[in-house]
Amino acid sequence: MNTLRISNGRVIDPSQNIDQVSDLWVKGEHIAGMGSQPGLQPTRVIDATGKIVCPGLIDMHVHLREPGREEDETIATGTAAALAGGVTSVACMPNTEPALDSQAAAEFVYLQAERAGNANVFPIGAITKGRDGAELAEIGGLVEGGAVGFTDDGSPVTSAEIMRRALEYCRMFDKPVLVHAEDLELTKGGVMHEGVESMRLGLRGMPAAGEEVMIHRDIELAEVTGGRLHILHVSTAGGVDLIRRGKARGIRVSGEATPHHFTLTDKCLRGFDSNFKMSPPLRTQADIDAIIDGLKDGTLEVIATDHAPHAPEKKMRELDQAPNGIIGLETLLPICILALIEPGHLTWPQLIAKLTINPARVLGIDRGTLKTGADADITIIDPKVEWTIDPEQFQSKSRNCPYAGWKVRGRAHAVILGGEIKFQRN
Ligand SMILES: [Zn+2]
Ligand SMILES: [Zn+2]
């Protein structure tokens, strides 16, 4: 059996409150322990001096596009991008073509992920059949097929009654309902945040209220149903505050921030570049400040990328025609370091918790820990290495990245999945 010794790294495992320089041992597919292990003979050693050794990162909000839009991404290329970004597990969104709304569709994802042999993939099932908002999908069958949560992401669930029933039904399986909070009447025709910048540019805006009224509605529904609610990509100060107050009332709601929503503002649209067009849209500095406060006080316990690949010929269209979203897997770590670690907003253990054990808990998956006996999914981070973001070098099939040319620090050095070294940089 292979025995791997990861020597002398800063081991950070928030699931056990560990932050210390130590060796970490892997035997076969599992974590074998920390410190000196006289009973183990390493067959392989990785020197992690000066590096951070943590549970494999989990990105619970990824669009892999397969089946149906393989020109944008496939399960194989998306999971290769995940590994290059230090991510060992992704949860994939069901807005594929056809939508991931059946047991067979969930099983297909597991099969393709196994074939690709890169990161673990956990499918998120659609809330409604075909994601058309009218009728609940076969939740029980999807759970049977391995779906770990439910969402109609890409779209909101417009009907409050359907959302209420989804929360009730998913509660029976202890699965979270993940919401893309958007009131489509308030955001109709919008291409960016509604505010001073949209007026200046003469572009139609999406008001903050378009997000806030839906977060408010769904928190109320989580309260009456006792269901588990997760708010995807929170982009507004008001949204952060609603989640904070919901938690204070004891409602089962978790919150997620994306790196772009805490680094970029609506001013980025001044160049009419569609790489800054997303839904929810980039907001203002005040919203960024509120999201960072929410990350600091635990209101937002998860950071996820909303990795949304679009082939260049689509994303290059004029702003009002271009699809929403950007890729994010391969810029996750450096952007978090730049925006959260370097200014001192979060400590390393706090950041790693939001990228490991916290999303694992939301999804109820047995990952995100370095406990002895756990599956050996490990990310080794070089926190100091300087590099320049160049989307042409990415593993993702798509290139819609707003950070091209940014000089950043920090990157995945090596990624271990089930005890196997899947990715390593020199
Ligand atoms: Zn969304
Ligand atoms: Zn999404």
CSV table of C-alpha atoms and ligand atoms in Angstrom, one decimal:
chain,number,residue,atom,x,y,z
A,1,MET,CA,0.0,0.0,0.0
A,2,ASN,CA,1.3,3.5,-0.9
A,3,THR,CA,2.3,5.6,2.1
A,4,LEU,CA,2.7,9.4,1.5
A,5,ARG,CA,4.3,11.7,3.9
A,6,ILE,CA,3.6,15.4,3.4
A,7,SER,CA,6.4,16.9,5.5
A,8,ASN,CA,6.7,20.1,7.5
A,9,GLY,CA,3.7,22.0,6.1
A,10,ARG,CA,1.4,24.4,8.0
A,11,VAL,CA,-1.5,22.0,8.5
A,12,ILE,CA,-4.8,23.8,8.8
A,13,ASP,CA,-7.9,21.8,9.4
A,14,PRO,CA,-10.8,23.9,10.7
A,15,SER,CA,-12.9,20.8,11.3
A,16,GLN,CA,-10.6,19.9,14.1
A,17,ASN,CA,-9.3,23.4,15.0
A,18,ILE,CA,-5.8,22.4,13.9
A,19,ASP,CA,-3.3,25.0,12.7
A,20,GLN,CA,0.3,23.8,13.3
A,21,VAL,CA,3.4,22.9,11.4
A,22,SER,CA,3.5,19.2,11.2
A,23,ASP,CA,3.8,16.2,8.9
A,24,LEU,CA,0.6,14.7,7.5
A,25,TRP,CA,0.5,11.0,6.6
A,26,VAL,CA,-1.6,9.2,4.0
A,27,LYS,CA,-1.9,5.5,3.8
A,28,GLY,CA,-3.7,4.1,0.7
A,29,GLU,CA,-6.8,6.2,0.2
A,30,HIS,CA,-7.1,7.6,3.7
A,31,ILE,CA,-5.5,10.0,6.2
A,32,ALA,CA,-3.3,8.1,8.5
A,33,GLY,CA,-2.4,10.8,11.0
A,34,MET,CA,-0.2,13.7,11.8
A,35,GLY,CA,3.2,14.3,13.5
A,36,SER,CA,5.8,11.5,13.8
A,37,GLN,CA,4.5,8.1,12.8
A,38,PRO,CA,7.2,5.6,13.6
A,39,GLY,CA,5.0,2.8,12.3
A,40,LEU,CA,4.8,4.2,8.8
A,41,GLN,CA,7.4,3.9,6.1
A,42,PRO,CA,6.8,6.5,3.4
A,43,THR,CA,6.9,5.3,-0.2
A,44,ARG,CA,6.6,8.9,-1.3
A,45,VAL,CA,7.4,12.3,0.3
A,46,ILE,CA,6.2,15.8,-0.6
A,47,ASP,CA,8.1,18.6,1.1
A,48,ALA,CA,5.6,21.2,2.2
A,49,THR,CA,7.9,23.5,4.0
A,50,GLY,CA,6.5,27.0,3.7
A,51,LYS,CA,3.2,25.7,2.3
A,52,ILE,CA,-0.3,25.3,3.7
A,53,VAL,CA,-1.7,21.7,3.9
A,54,CYS,CA,-5.5,21.7,4.2
A,55,PRO,CA,-8.5,19.5,3.4
A,56,GLY,CA,-9.2,19.4,-0.4
A,57,LEU,CA,-11.1,22.5,-1.3
A,58,ILE,CA,-14.9,22.2,-2.0
A,59,ASP,CA,-16.6,24.5,-4.5
A,60,MET,CA,-20.3,24.0,-4.0
A,61,HIS,CA,-21.4,26.2,-6.9
A,62,VAL,CA,-20.0,25.1,-10.3
A,63,HIS,CA,-21.6,24.9,-13.8
A,64,LEU,CA,-20.1,22.0,-15.7
A,65,ARG,CA,-22.4,22.4,-18.7
A,66,GLU,CA,-22.5,18.7,-19.6
A,67,PRO,CA,-24.8,17.4,-21.0
A,68,GLY,CA,-25.9,19.9,-23.7
A,69,ARG,CA,-23.3,22.6,-23.8
A,70,GLU,CA,-20.0,20.8,-24.2
A,71,GLU,CA,-18.7,23.7,-26.3
A,72,ASP,CA,-18.5,25.7,-23.0
A,73,GLU,CA,-17.2,23.0,-20.6
A,74,THR,CA,-17.4,19.3,-20.0
A,75,ILE,CA,-17.3,17.3,-16.7
A,76,ALA,CA,-13.7,16.4,-17.7
A,77,THR,CA,-12.5,19.9,-18.5
A,78,GLY,CA,-14.3,21.5,-15.5
A,79,THR,CA,-12.9,19.0,-13.1
A,80,ALA,CA,-9.4,19.5,-14.6
A,81,ALA,CA,-9.9,23.2,-13.9
A,82,ALA,CA,-11.0,22.4,-10.4
A,83,LEU,CA,-7.8,20.4,-9.7
A,84,ALA,CA,-5.6,23.2,-11.1
A,85,GLY,CA,-7.4,25.6,-8.7
A,86,GLY,CA,-6.8,23.3,-5.7
A,87,VAL,CA,-10.4,22.1,-5.6
A,88,THR,CA,-11.0,18.4,-5.0
A,89,SER,CA,-14.8,18.4,-4.9
A,90,VAL,CA,-17.4,20.4,-6.8
A,91,ALA,CA,-21.1,20.5,-6.7
A,92,CYS,CA,-22.5,20.9,-10.2
A,93,MET,CA,-25.6,22.9,-11.0
A,94,PRO,CA,-28.6,21.4,-12.8
A,95,ASN,CA,-29.1,24.0,-15.6
A,96,THR,CA,-27.8,21.6,-18.2
A,97,GLU,CA,-29.6,20.6,-21.4
A,98,PRO,CA,-31.6,18.6,-20.5
A,99,ALA,CA,-31.9,19.8,-16.9
A,100,LEU,CA,-30.6,17.5,-14.2
A,101,ASP,CA,-34.1,16.6,-12.9
A,102,SER,CA,-34.0,12.8,-12.8
A,103,GLN,CA,-32.3,9.9,-11.1
A,104,ALA,CA,-30.6,8.9,-14.4
A,105,ALA,CA,-29.3,12.4,-14.9
A,106,ALA,CA,-27.7,12.4,-11.5
A,107,GLU,CA,-26.2,9.0,-12.1
A,108,PHE,CA,-24.8,10.2,-15.4
A,109,VAL,CA,-22.8,12.9,-13.6
A,110,TYR,CA,-21.2,10.4,-11.3
A,111,LEU,CA,-20.4,8.2,-14.2
A,112,GLN,CA,-18.8,10.9,-16.3
A,113,ALA,CA,-16.9,12.2,-13.2
A,114,GLU,CA,-15.5,8.8,-12.6
A,115,ARG,CA,-14.5,8.4,-16.2
A,116,ALA,CA,-12.7,11.8,-16.1
A,117,GLY,CA,-10.8,10.8,-12.9
A,118,ASN,CA,-10.2,14.4,-11.8
A,119,ALA,CA,-12.1,16.0,-8.9
A,120,ASN,CA,-15.2,14.5,-7.1
A,121,VAL,CA,-18.5,15.8,-8.5
A,122,PHE,CA,-21.7,16.0,-6.4
A,123,PRO,CA,-24.8,16.7,-8.5
A,124,ILE,CA,-27.4,19.2,-7.4
A,125,GLY,CA,-30.8,18.3,-8.6
A,126,ALA,CA,-33.4,20.6,-10.2
A,127,ILE,CA,-36.2,21.7,-7.9
A,128,THR,CA,-38.7,21.7,-10.8
A,129,LYS,CA,-39.1,19.5,-13.8
A,130,GLY,CA,-37.1,21.0,-16.7
A,131,ARG,CA,-36.3,23.9,-14.4
A,132,ASP,CA,-39.5,25.5,-15.7
A,133,GLY,CA,-40.9,26.4,-12.3
A,134,ALA,CA,-44.2,24.6,-12.7
A,135,GLU,CA,-44.0,21.2,-11.2
A,136,LEU,CA,-41.7,19.7,-8.5
A,137,ALA,CA,-39.0,17.4,-9.9
A,138,GLU,CA,-38.7,13.8,-8.6
A,139,ILE,CA,-36.9,14.8,-5.5
A,140,GLY,CA,-36.8,11.2,-4.0
A,141,GLY,CA,-35.4,9.7,-7.2
A,142,LEU,CA,-32.8,12.4,-7.5
A,143,VAL,CA,-31.7,11.7,-3.9
A,144,GLU,CA,-31.5,8.0,-4.8
A,145,GLY,CA,-29.3,9.0,-7.7
A,146,GLY,CA,-27.0,10.9,-5.4
A,147,ALA,CA,-28.2,14.5,-5.6
A,148,VAL,CA,-26.9,16.4,-2.5
A,149,GLY,CA,-29.1,19.5,-2.8
A,150,PHE,CA,-31.7,21.1,-4.9
A,151,THR,CA,-31.9,24.3,-6.9
A,152,ASP,CA,-33.2,25.8,-10.2
A,153,ASP,CA,-30.1,28.0,-10.3
A,154,GLY,CA,-29.8,30.1,-13.4
A,155,SER,CA,-33.4,30.9,-12.6
A,156,PRO,CA,-35.3,31.6,-9.4
A,157,VAL,CA,-38.3,29.6,-8.2
A,158,THR,CA,-41.0,32.2,-9.0
A,159,SER,CA,-43.8,30.5,-7.3
A,160,ALA,CA,-43.8,30.8,-3.5
A,161,GLU,CA,-46.0,27.7,-3.3
A,162,ILE,CA,-43.5,25.6,-5.2
A,163,MET,CA,-40.7,26.9,-3.0
A,164,ARG,CA,-42.7,26.1,0.1
A,165,ARG,CA,-43.3,22.5,-1.1
A,166,ALA,CA,-39.6,22.1,-2.2
A,167,LEU,CA,-38.5,23.1,1.3
A,168,GLU,CA,-41.0,20.7,2.9
A,169,TYR,CA,-40.0,17.8,0.7
A,170,CYS,CA,-36.3,18.3,0.8
A,171,ARG,CA,-36.5,18.5,4.6
A,172,MET,CA,-37.7,14.9,4.7
A,173,PHE,CA,-34.4,13.9,3.0
A,174,ASP,CA,-32.4,16.5,5.0
A,175,LYS,CA,-31.2,18.1,1.8
A,176,PRO,CA,-30.7,21.9,1.4
A,177,VAL,CA,-32.6,24.0,-1.1
A,178,LEU,CA,-30.2,26.4,-2.8
A,179,VAL,CA,-31.7,29.6,-4.2
A,180,HIS,CA,-30.8,32.0,-6.9
A,181,ALA,CA,-32.7,34.9,-5.4
A,182,GLU,CA,-34.1,37.1,-8.1
A,183,ASP,CA,-37.4,38.7,-8.7
A,184,LEU,CA,-37.6,38.5,-12.5
A,185,GLU,CA,-40.1,41.3,-12.8
A,186,LEU,CA,-37.8,43.7,-11.0
A,187,THR,CA,-34.7,42.6,-13.0
A,188,LYS,CA,-36.4,42.3,-16.4
A,189,GLY,CA,-34.1,43.6,-19.2
A,190,GLY,CA,-31.3,44.5,-16.8
A,191,VAL,CA,-27.7,44.0,-17.8
A,192,MET,CA,-26.1,45.4,-14.6
A,193,HIS,CA,-26.7,46.8,-11.1
A,194,GLU,CA,-29.3,49.6,-11.1
A,195,GLY,CA,-27.6,52.7,-9.7
A,196,VAL,CA,-25.5,55.7,-10.5
A,197,GLU,CA,-23.3,53.7,-12.9
A,198,SER,CA,-26.2,52.2,-14.9
A,199,MET,CA,-27.7,55.7,-15.3
A,200,ARG,CA,-24.3,57.1,-16.4
A,201,LEU,CA,-23.9,54.3,-18.9
A,202,GLY,CA,-27.5,54.4,-20.1
A,203,LEU,CA,-27.9,50.7,-19.4
A,204,ARG,CA,-30.9,49.0,-17.9
A,205,GLY,CA,-30.4,48.1,-14.3
A,206,MET,CA,-31.2,45.3,-11.9
A,207,PRO,CA,-32.1,46.8,-8.5
A,208,ALA,CA,-30.8,45.4,-5.2
A,209,ALA,CA,-34.4,44.8,-4.2
A,210,GLY,CA,-34.6,42.2,-7.0
A,211,GLU,CA,-32.4,40.0,-4.8
A,212,GLU,CA,-33.6,41.1,-1.4
A,213,VAL,CA,-37.3,40.5,-1.8
A,214,MET,CA,-36.6,36.9,-2.8
A,215,ILE,CA,-34.2,36.3,0.1
A,216,HIS,CA,-36.8,37.7,2.4
A,217,ARG,CA,-39.5,35.5,1.0
A,218,ASP,CA,-37.4,32.3,1.1
A,219,ILE,CA,-36.2,33.0,4.7
A,220,GLU,CA,-39.9,33.3,5.7
A,221,LEU,CA,-40.7,30.0,3.9
A,222,ALA,CA,-37.7,28.3,5.6
A,223,GLU,CA,-39.1,29.4,8.9
A,224,VAL,CA,-42.6,28.1,8.3
A,225,THR,CA,-41.4,24.8,6.8
A,226,GLY,CA,-38.3,24.2,9.0
A,227,GLY,CA,-36.5,23.4,5.8
A,228,ARG,CA,-32.8,24.1,5.1
A,229,LEU,CA,-32.2,27.1,2.9
A,230,HIS,CA,-28.9,28.1,1.3
A,231,ILE,CA,-28.7,31.5,-0.5
A,232,LEU,CA,-26.4,31.3,-3.5
A,233,HIS,CA,-24.1,34.2,-4.5
A,234,VAL,CA,-25.3,36.9,-2.1
A,235,SER,CA,-24.5,40.2,-3.8
A,236,THR,CA,-26.2,43.0,-1.8
A,237,ALA,CA,-25.8,44.5,1.6
A,238,GLY,CA,-29.5,44.1,2.3
A,239,GLY,CA,-29.2,40.4,1.4
A,240,VAL,CA,-26.4,39.9,3.9
A,241,ASP,CA,-28.4,41.6,6.6
A,242,LEU,CA,-31.5,39.5,5.9
A,243,ILE,CA,-29.5,36.3,6.4
A,244,ARG,CA,-27.9,37.7,9.5
A,245,ARG,CA,-31.3,38.4,11.0
A,246,GLY,CA,-32.7,35.1,9.9
A,247,LYS,CA,-29.9,33.3,11.7
A,248,ALA,CA,-30.4,35.3,14.8
A,249,ARG,CA,-34.1,34.1,14.7
A,250,GLY,CA,-32.9,30.5,14.6
A,251,ILE,CA,-33.9,29.9,11.0
A,252,ARG,CA,-31.9,27.3,9.1
A,253,VAL,CA,-30.3,29.5,6.5
A,254,SER,CA,-26.7,29.6,5.2
A,255,GLY,CA,-25.1,32.2,2.9
A,256,GLU,CA,-22.6,32.1,0.1
A,257,ALA,CA,-20.3,34.7,-1.4
A,258,THR,CA,-18.5,34.6,-4.7
A,259,PRO,CA,-15.0,36.1,-5.2
A,260,HIS,CA,-16.2,38.4,-7.9
A,261,HIS,CA,-18.9,39.9,-5.6
A,262,PHE,CA,-16.3,40.9,-3.0
A,263,THR,CA,-13.7,42.2,-5.5
A,264,LEU,CA,-15.4,43.9,-8.4
A,265,THR,CA,-18.0,46.7,-8.6
A,266,ASP,CA,-20.4,48.0,-11.2
A,267,LYS,CA,-17.8,50.5,-12.3
A,268,CYS,CA,-16.0,47.7,-14.1
A,269,LEU,CA,-18.8,47.8,-16.7
A,270,ARG,CA,-17.5,51.2,-17.9
A,271,GLY,CA,-15.6,49.4,-20.6
A,272,PHE,CA,-18.7,47.5,-21.7
A,273,ASP,CA,-16.7,44.3,-21.3
A,274,SER,CA,-19.1,41.3,-20.9
A,275,ASN,CA,-16.6,39.6,-18.6
A,276,PHE,CA,-18.0,41.8,-16.0
A,277,LYS,CA,-21.6,40.8,-16.7
A,278,MET,CA,-23.2,38.4,-14.3
A,279,SER,CA,-26.3,37.5,-12.5
A,280,PRO,CA,-26.6,38.7,-9.8
A,281,PRO,CA,-24.7,41.7,-11.1
A,282,LEU,CA,-21.6,43.3,-9.7
A,283,ARG,CA,-22.8,45.9,-7.2
A,284,THR,CA,-21.2,48.8,-5.3
A,285,GLN,CA,-18.3,49.2,-2.9
A,286,ALA,CA,-20.8,49.4,0.0
A,287,ASP,CA,-22.1,46.0,-1.0
A,288,ILE,CA,-18.5,44.6,-1.1
A,289,ASP,CA,-17.9,46.0,2.4
A,290,ALA,CA,-21.1,44.3,3.7
A,291,ILE,CA,-20.2,41.0,2.1
A,292,ILE,CA,-16.8,41.1,3.7
A,293,ASP,CA,-18.5,41.9,7.0
A,294,GLY,CA,-20.8,39.0,6.5
A,295,LEU,CA,-17.8,36.7,5.8
A,296,LYS,CA,-16.1,38.0,9.0
A,297,ASP,CA,-19.0,37.5,11.3
A,298,GLY,CA,-20.0,34.1,9.9
A,299,THR,CA,-23.3,35.2,8.2
A,300,LEU,CA,-21.8,34.0,5.0
A,301,GLU,CA,-20.1,30.7,5.8
A,302,VAL,CA,-19.4,29.5,2.3
A,303,ILE,CA,-17.2,30.9,-0.5
A,304,ALA,CA,-18.0,29.4,-3.9
A,305,THR,CA,-17.1,30.4,-7.4
A,306,ASP,CA,-20.3,30.2,-9.5
A,307,HIS,CA,-17.9,29.0,-12.2
A,308,ALA,CA,-20.0,29.7,-15.3
A,309,PRO,CA,-18.1,28.9,-18.6
A,310,HIS,CA,-19.3,30.4,-21.9
A,311,ALA,CA,-17.5,29.8,-25.2
A,312,PRO,CA,-15.8,33.0,-26.5
A,313,GLU,CA,-18.1,33.4,-29.4
A,314,LYS,CA,-21.1,33.7,-27.0
A,315,LYS,CA,-19.4,35.9,-24.4
A,316,MET,CA,-18.0,38.2,-27.1
A,317,ARG,CA,-21.5,39.4,-28.2
A,318,GLU,CA,-22.6,42.9,-27.3
A,319,LEU,CA,-23.3,43.5,-23.7
A,320,ASP,CA,-27.1,43.1,-23.8
A,321,GLN,CA,-26.8,39.9,-25.8
A,322,ALA,CA,-23.9,38.3,-23.9
A,323,PRO,CA,-24.7,35.5,-21.4
A,324,ASN,CA,-24.2,36.1,-17.7
A,325,GLY,CA,-21.3,34.7,-15.7
A,326,ILE,CA,-17.6,34.1,-15.5
A,327,ILE,CA,-15.2,31.1,-14.9
A,328,GLY,CA,-13.7,31.0,-11.4
A,329,LEU,CA,-12.2,27.7,-10.4
A,330,GLU,CA,-8.6,28.7,-11.3
A,331,THR,CA,-8.7,32.1,-9.7
A,332,LEU,CA,-10.4,31.2,-6.5
A,333,LEU,CA,-7.4,31.0,-4.2
A,334,PRO,CA,-5.4,34.0,-5.3
A,335,ILE,CA,-8.5,36.3,-5.4
A,336,CYS,CA,-9.4,35.2,-1.8
A,337,ILE,CA,-5.9,35.8,-0.7
A,338,LEU,CA,-5.8,39.2,-2.3
A,339,ALA,CA,-9.2,40.4,-1.0
A,340,LEU,CA,-9.5,38.6,2.3
A,341,ILE,CA,-6.1,37.4,3.7
A,342,GLU,CA,-3.8,40.2,2.7
A,343,PRO,CA,-6.0,43.0,4.1
A,344,GLY,CA,-6.5,41.0,7.3
A,345,HIS,CA,-10.3,40.4,6.9
A,346,LEU,CA,-10.0,36.7,7.5
A,347,THR,CA,-7.3,34.4,9.0
A,348,TRP,CA,-6.2,31.4,7.0
A,349,PRO,CA,-8.2,29.0,9.1
A,350,GLN,CA,-11.3,31.2,8.7
A,351,LEU,CA,-10.9,31.2,4.9
A,352,ILE,CA,-10.2,27.5,4.7
A,353,ALA,CA,-13.3,26.7,6.8
A,354,LYS,CA,-15.4,28.5,4.1
A,355,LEU,CA,-13.8,26.4,1.4
A,356,THR,CA,-13.9,23.0,3.1
A,357,ILE,CA,-15.9,22.0,6.2
A,358,ASN,CA,-18.6,24.6,5.9
A,359,PRO,CA,-19.7,23.7,2.3
A,360,ALA,CA,-19.4,20.0,3.3
A,361,ARG,CA,-21.8,20.6,6.1
A,362,VAL,CA,-24.3,22.5,4.0
A,363,LEU,CA,-24.3,19.7,1.4
A,364,GLY,CA,-24.1,16.9,4.1
A,365,ILE,CA,-21.1,15.3,2.4
A,366,ASP,CA,-18.4,13.4,4.1
A,367,ARG,CA,-15.5,15.7,3.0
A,368,GLY,CA,-13.6,18.7,4.1
A,369,THR,CA,-11.6,17.2,7.0
A,370,LEU,CA,-8.1,15.7,7.7
A,371,LYS,CA,-9.4,13.5,10.5
A,372,THR,CA,-7.6,10.1,10.7
A,373,GLY,CA,-9.5,7.6,8.5
A,374,ALA,CA,-11.1,10.3,6.3
A,375,ASP,CA,-10.7,10.1,2.5
A,376,ALA,CA,-7.3,11.6,1.7
A,377,ASP,CA,-8.5,14.7,-0.3
A,378,ILE,CA,-5.8,17.3,0.4
A,379,THR,CA,-4.8,20.6,-1.1
A,380,ILE,CA,-1.3,21.9,-0.6
A,381,ILE,CA,-1.2,25.7,-1.2
A,382,ASP,CA,1.8,27.8,-1.9
A,383,PRO,CA,0.6,31.1,-0.3
A,384,LYS,CA,3.5,33.2,-1.5
A,385,VAL,CA,4.2,32.3,-5.2
A,386,GLU,CA,3.6,35.3,-7.5
A,387,TRP,CA,2.0,34.9,-10.8
A,388,THR,CA,0.0,36.7,-13.5
A,389,ILE,CA,-3.5,35.5,-14.3
A,390,ASP,CA,-3.6,34.4,-18.0
A,391,PRO,CA,-6.9,32.7,-19.0
A,392,GLU,CA,-5.2,31.2,-22.0
A,393,GLN,CA,-3.3,28.9,-19.7
A,394,PHE,CA,-6.4,27.6,-17.9
A,395,GLN,CA,-7.7,24.0,-18.0
A,396,SER,CA,-11.2,25.3,-18.4
A,397,LYS,CA,-12.6,25.2,-21.9
A,398,SER,CA,-13.8,28.8,-21.6
A,399,ARG,CA,-11.9,32.0,-21.2
A,400,ASN,CA,-14.5,34.4,-19.7
A,401,CYS,CA,-12.4,35.6,-16.8
A,402,PRO,CA,-12.4,39.2,-15.6
A,403,TYR,CA,-9.0,39.0,-13.9
A,404,ALA,CA,-6.8,38.6,-16.9
A,405,GLY,CA,-3.5,40.4,-16.3
A,406,TRP,CA,-3.9,40.7,-12.6
A,407,LYS,CA,-0.6,40.1,-10.7
A,408,VAL,CA,-1.5,37.8,-7.7
A,409,ARG,CA,0.0,35.7,-5.0
A,410,GLY,CA,-0.8,32.1,-4.0
A,411,ARG,CA,-1.8,29.0,-5.9
A,412,ALA,CA,-2.4,25.3,-5.5
A,413,HIS,CA,1.0,23.6,-5.3
A,414,ALA,CA,-0.3,20.0,-5.2
A,415,VAL,CA,-3.7,18.3,-5.0
A,416,ILE,CA,-4.3,14.8,-3.6
A,417,LEU,CA,-7.5,12.9,-4.2
A,418,GLY,CA,-8.2,9.7,-2.4
A,419,GLY,CA,-4.5,9.3,-1.6
A,420,GLU,CA,-3.4,9.9,-5.2
A,421,ILE,CA,-1.4,12.9,-6.3
A,422,LYS,CA,-3.6,14.2,-9.1
A,423,PHE,CA,-2.0,17.6,-9.7
A,424,GLN,CA,1.4,19.1,-8.9
A,425,ARG,CA,3.2,22.3,-9.9
A,426,ASN,CA,7.0,22.5,-9.8
B,1,ZN,ZN,-27.4,31.9,-9.9
B,2,ZN,ZN,-24.8,29.6,-10.7
